[in-house]
Short mmCIF file of C-alpha atoms in Angstrom, two decimals:
data_model
loop_
_atom_site.label_atom_id
_atom_site.label_comp_id
_atom_site.label_asym_id
_atom_site.label_seq_id
_atom_site.Cartn_x
_atom_site.Cartn_y
_atom_site.Cartn_z
CA ILE J 1 8.40 -1.43 18.20
CA LEU J 2 11.71 -1.44 16.33
CA PHE J 3 10.50 -4.27 14.09
CA ASN J 4 7.28 -2.39 13.33
CA MET J 5 9.28 0.71 12.44
CA PHE J 6 11.51 -1.35 10.14
CA ILE J 7 8.46 -2.81 8.37
CA LEU J 8 6.91 0.66 8.09
CA TRP J 9 10.09 1.98 6.49
CA MET J 10 10.42 -1.05 4.21
CA PHE J 11 6.84 -1.04 2.90
CA GLY J 12 5.68 2.50 3.56
CA THR J 13 8.40 4.62 1.97
CA GLU J 14 7.33 4.09 -1.64
CA LEU J 15 3.64 4.39 -0.82
CA GLU J 16 4.17 7.72 0.93
CA TYR J 17 6.07 9.15 -2.02
CA GLU J 18 3.43 7.96 -4.45
CA TRP J 19 0.35 8.96 -2.46
CA GLY J 20 1.73 11.96 -0.63
CA THR J 21 2.30 12.24 3.12
CA LYS J 22 -1.23 13.44 3.92
CA GLU J 23 -2.95 10.54 2.13
CA PHE J 24 -0.49 8.01 3.52
CA LEU J 25 -0.98 9.16 7.11
CA LYS J 26 -4.75 9.09 6.68
CA PHE J 27 -4.55 5.53 5.43
CA TYR J 28 -2.16 4.52 8.22
CA PHE J 29 -4.36 5.90 10.99
CA LEU J 30 -7.56 4.47 9.48
CA SER J 31 -5.93 1.04 9.39
CA GLY J 32 -4.94 1.46 13.02
CA ILE J 33 -8.45 2.55 14.00
CA GLY J 34 -9.88 -0.43 12.13
CA ALA J 35 -7.56 -2.75 14.02
CA GLY J 36 -8.74 -1.22 17.29
CA LEU J 37 -12.39 -1.74 16.36
CA PHE J 38 -11.77 -5.39 15.51
CA ILE J 39 -10.03 -5.88 18.86
CA THR J 40 -12.87 -4.18 20.74
CA LEU J 41 -15.54 -6.25 19.02
CA LEU J 42 -13.86 -9.64 18.73
CA SER J 43 -11.14 -9.98 21.35
CA PRO J 44 -11.69 -10.75 25.05
CA PHE J 45 -8.42 -9.00 25.91
CA PRO J 46 -7.45 -5.38 25.17
CA THR J 47 -4.12 -4.92 23.40
CA ILE J 48 -2.04 -1.95 22.33
CA GLY J 49 0.44 -1.35 19.53
CA ALA J 50 0.76 -0.23 15.93
CA SER J 51 0.95 -3.64 14.29
CA GLY J 52 -2.62 -3.43 12.95
CA ALA J 53 -1.78 -0.27 11.01
CA ILE J 54 1.43 -1.91 9.81
CA TYR J 55 -0.60 -4.78 8.37
CA GLY J 56 -2.72 -2.26 6.49
CA VAL J 57 0.43 -0.77 4.98
CA MET J 58 1.73 -4.20 3.98
CA VAL J 59 -1.58 -5.03 2.27
CA ALA J 60 -1.41 -1.74 0.38
CA TYR J 61 2.14 -2.51 -0.73
CA ALA J 62 1.09 -5.97 -1.94
CA LEU J 63 -1.74 -4.44 -3.95
CA ARG J 64 0.45 -1.75 -5.47
CA TYR J 65 3.50 -3.93 -6.16
CA PRO J 66 2.09 -7.50 -6.28
CA ASP J 67 5.02 -9.02 -8.19
CA ARG J 68 7.81 -7.35 -6.22
CA MET J 69 10.19 -9.91 -4.73
CA ILE J 70 10.99 -9.89 -1.03
CA TYR J 71 13.37 -12.19 0.82
CA ILE J 72 12.19 -14.15 3.84
CA TYR J 73 15.01 -14.13 6.41
CA PHE J 74 17.07 -12.46 3.64
CA LEU J 75 17.37 -15.87 1.94
CA PHE J 76 14.12 -17.10 0.38
CA PRO J 77 12.64 -15.02 -2.48
CA VAL J 78 8.86 -14.78 -2.75
CA LYS J 79 6.47 -12.40 -4.48
CA VAL J 80 4.94 -9.98 -2.02
CA LYS J 81 1.36 -10.87 -3.04
CA TYR J 82 1.90 -14.51 -2.07
CA PHE J 83 3.71 -13.54 1.10
CA MET J 84 0.80 -11.36 2.23
CA LEU J 85 -1.81 -13.98 1.36
CA ALA J 86 0.09 -16.52 3.44
CA LEU J 87 0.64 -14.06 6.28
CA VAL J 88 -3.00 -12.96 6.48
CA GLY J 89 -4.12 -16.58 6.23
CA PHE J 90 -1.80 -17.50 9.09
CA GLN J 91 -3.15 -14.65 11.21
CA PHE J 92 -6.70 -15.88 10.61
CA LEU J 93 -5.86 -19.46 11.57
CA MET J 94 -4.07 -18.31 14.71
CA PHE J 95 -6.99 -16.06 15.65
CA VAL J 96 -9.43 -18.95 15.31
CA GLY J 97 -7.23 -21.43 17.16
CA SER J 98 -5.63 -19.22 19.83
CA ALA J 99 -8.44 -17.51 21.69
CA TYR J 100 -6.27 -16.63 24.68
CA SER J 101 -3.06 -15.60 22.94
CA THR J 102 -1.36 -12.39 24.02
CA ILE J 103 -0.59 -11.67 20.36
CA SER J 104 -3.32 -9.58 18.75
CA TYR J 105 -4.05 -11.69 15.68
CA VAL J 106 -7.47 -10.09 15.38
CA GLY J 107 -5.84 -6.66 15.40
CA HIS J 108 -3.55 -7.69 12.57
CA LEU J 109 -6.55 -8.97 10.62
CA GLY J 110 -8.48 -5.79 11.36
CA GLY J 111 -5.73 -3.57 10.00
CA ALA J 112 -5.38 -5.71 6.89
CA VAL J 113 -9.13 -5.86 6.21
CA VAL J 114 -9.80 -2.17 6.80
CA GLY J 115 -6.77 -1.24 4.71
CA TYR J 116 -7.98 -3.40 1.84
CA VAL J 117 -11.55 -2.09 2.02
CA TYR J 118 -10.36 1.51 2.08
CA LEU J 119 -8.12 0.94 -0.91
CA LYS J 120 -10.93 -0.69 -2.85
CA TYR J 121 -13.84 1.56 -1.93
CA GLY J 122 -12.37 4.69 -0.37
CA HIS J 123 -11.10 7.85 -2.05
CA LEU J 124 -7.49 7.30 -3.06
CA SER J 125 -5.37 8.37 -5.99
CA TYR J 126 -6.05 6.85 -9.41
CA LYS J 127 -2.93 4.66 -9.33
CA ILE J 128 -3.88 2.64 -6.28
CA LYS J 129 -7.44 1.95 -7.42
CA ASN J 130 -6.18 0.39 -10.64
CA GLU J 131 -3.85 -1.98 -8.82
CA ILE J 132 -6.71 -3.60 -6.86
CA SER J 133 -8.11 -5.42 -9.88
CA GLY J 134 -4.60 -6.55 -10.91
CA LEU J 135 -3.54 -8.28 -7.69
CA PHE J 136 -2.56 -11.47 -9.49
CA LYS J 137 -1.70 -9.88 -12.83
CA GLY J 138 1.80 -8.89 -13.84
CA GLY J 139 2.87 -6.21 -16.24
CA LYS J 140 2.69 -2.45 -16.25
CA SER J 141 0.20 -0.35 -14.42
CA ASP J 142 -2.76 0.81 -16.47
CA SER J 143 -3.08 4.07 -14.59
CA HIS J 144 -2.78 6.07 -17.78
CA LEU J 145 -6.24 4.89 -18.81
CA ASN J 146 -7.78 7.20 -16.22
CA TYR J 147 -6.68 10.33 -17.98
CA THR J 148 -8.65 12.08 -20.64
CA LYS J 149 -7.24 12.41 -24.11
CA GLY J 150 -7.72 16.15 -23.95
CA GLY J 151 -5.38 16.76 -21.03
CA ASN J 152 -3.10 19.80 -21.28
CA LYS J 153 0.56 19.52 -22.18
CA LYS J 154 1.79 19.84 -18.61
CA THR J 155 -0.53 17.05 -17.49
CA GLU J 156 0.60 14.86 -20.37
CA TYR J 157 4.24 15.56 -19.51
CA TYR J 158 3.86 14.63 -15.85
CA ARG J 159 1.75 11.61 -16.73
CA LYS J 160 4.52 10.29 -18.98
CA VAL J 161 7.28 11.04 -16.47
CA VAL J 162 5.44 9.51 -13.50
CA ASP J 163 4.46 6.37 -15.43
CA GLU J 164 8.05 5.83 -16.56
CA ILE J 165 9.38 6.25 -13.03
CA LEU J 166 6.69 3.94 -11.61
CA ASP J 167 7.65 1.31 -14.17
CA LYS J 168 11.25 1.61 -12.98
CA ILE J 169 10.12 1.29 -9.35
CA ASN J 170 8.23 -1.89 -10.23
CA LYS J 171 11.45 -3.33 -11.66
CA VAL J 172 14.19 -2.16 -9.29
CA GLY J 173 12.49 -0.50 -6.32
CA TYR J 174 12.20 3.06 -5.09
CA LEU J 175 15.56 3.09 -3.35
CA ASN J 176 17.33 2.64 -6.71
CA LEU J 177 15.92 5.85 -8.17
CA THR J 178 18.23 8.80 -8.70
CA GLU J 179 17.65 11.97 -6.69
CA GLU J 180 16.32 13.64 -9.85
CA GLU J 181 13.84 10.82 -10.44
CA LYS J 182 12.65 11.03 -6.84
CA ARG J 183 12.16 14.77 -7.23
CA LEU J 184 10.24 14.35 -10.48
CA LEU J 185 8.08 11.59 -9.00
CA GLU J 186 7.12 13.72 -6.01
CA GLU J 187 6.56 16.82 -8.15
CA GLY J 188 4.59 14.98 -10.82
CA SER J 189 2.48 12.99 -8.36
CA ARG J 190 1.59 16.15 -6.47
CA TYR J 191 0.60 17.95 -9.67
CA LEU J 192 -1.54 15.05 -10.91
CA ARG J 193 -3.29 14.69 -7.55
CA GLU J 194 -4.07 18.40 -7.47
CA HIS J 195 -5.47 18.25 -11.01
CA GLU J 196 -7.13 14.85 -10.68
CA ASP J 197 -10.68 16.14 -11.16
CA GLU J 198 -9.93 17.91 -14.42
CA ASN J 199 -7.99 14.87 -15.68
CA LEU J 200 -10.95 12.56 -15.04
CA ASN J 201 -13.66 14.81 -16.51
#
């Protein structure tokens, strides 16, 4: 449980600030429900735990920040997109080859798959949808392309501020933002979500 909570903090903090708490919790619980469905349908043994939802969060993080570096055992640097591909691949191989394991590999796969499908086809903020197609592409987010040229001045202001802060997050991580930048990111993201329909018309 403690390890799951550490992973949730490590990968979920930035996503929650960017999506908003309501959207993040919805995604988290849907990933968990998906993991439960996979276990019910494909596993001969019932299991409990939050690891399926955690895998959904990790997949979302890899899609949003594919080139972010993480350190395996705090020593070996690897891009998060490659880490997640290897991890999901390992879970699949273990599921196929370990039918009677007490570890819920199928639950992990279920959370990852449902999380990915929801990010790709479900209703999420404009930023996340744009990252799906760029899983193996570096560079800046192209989220600004989703706004209309005729947006009002306040929308344009928040768009510029949020994009600049997101670029900084991509380079140095959320935890290295100043308190003012965190406040502006939360404020701007909330405003843009609330006015998403008028920005996309």
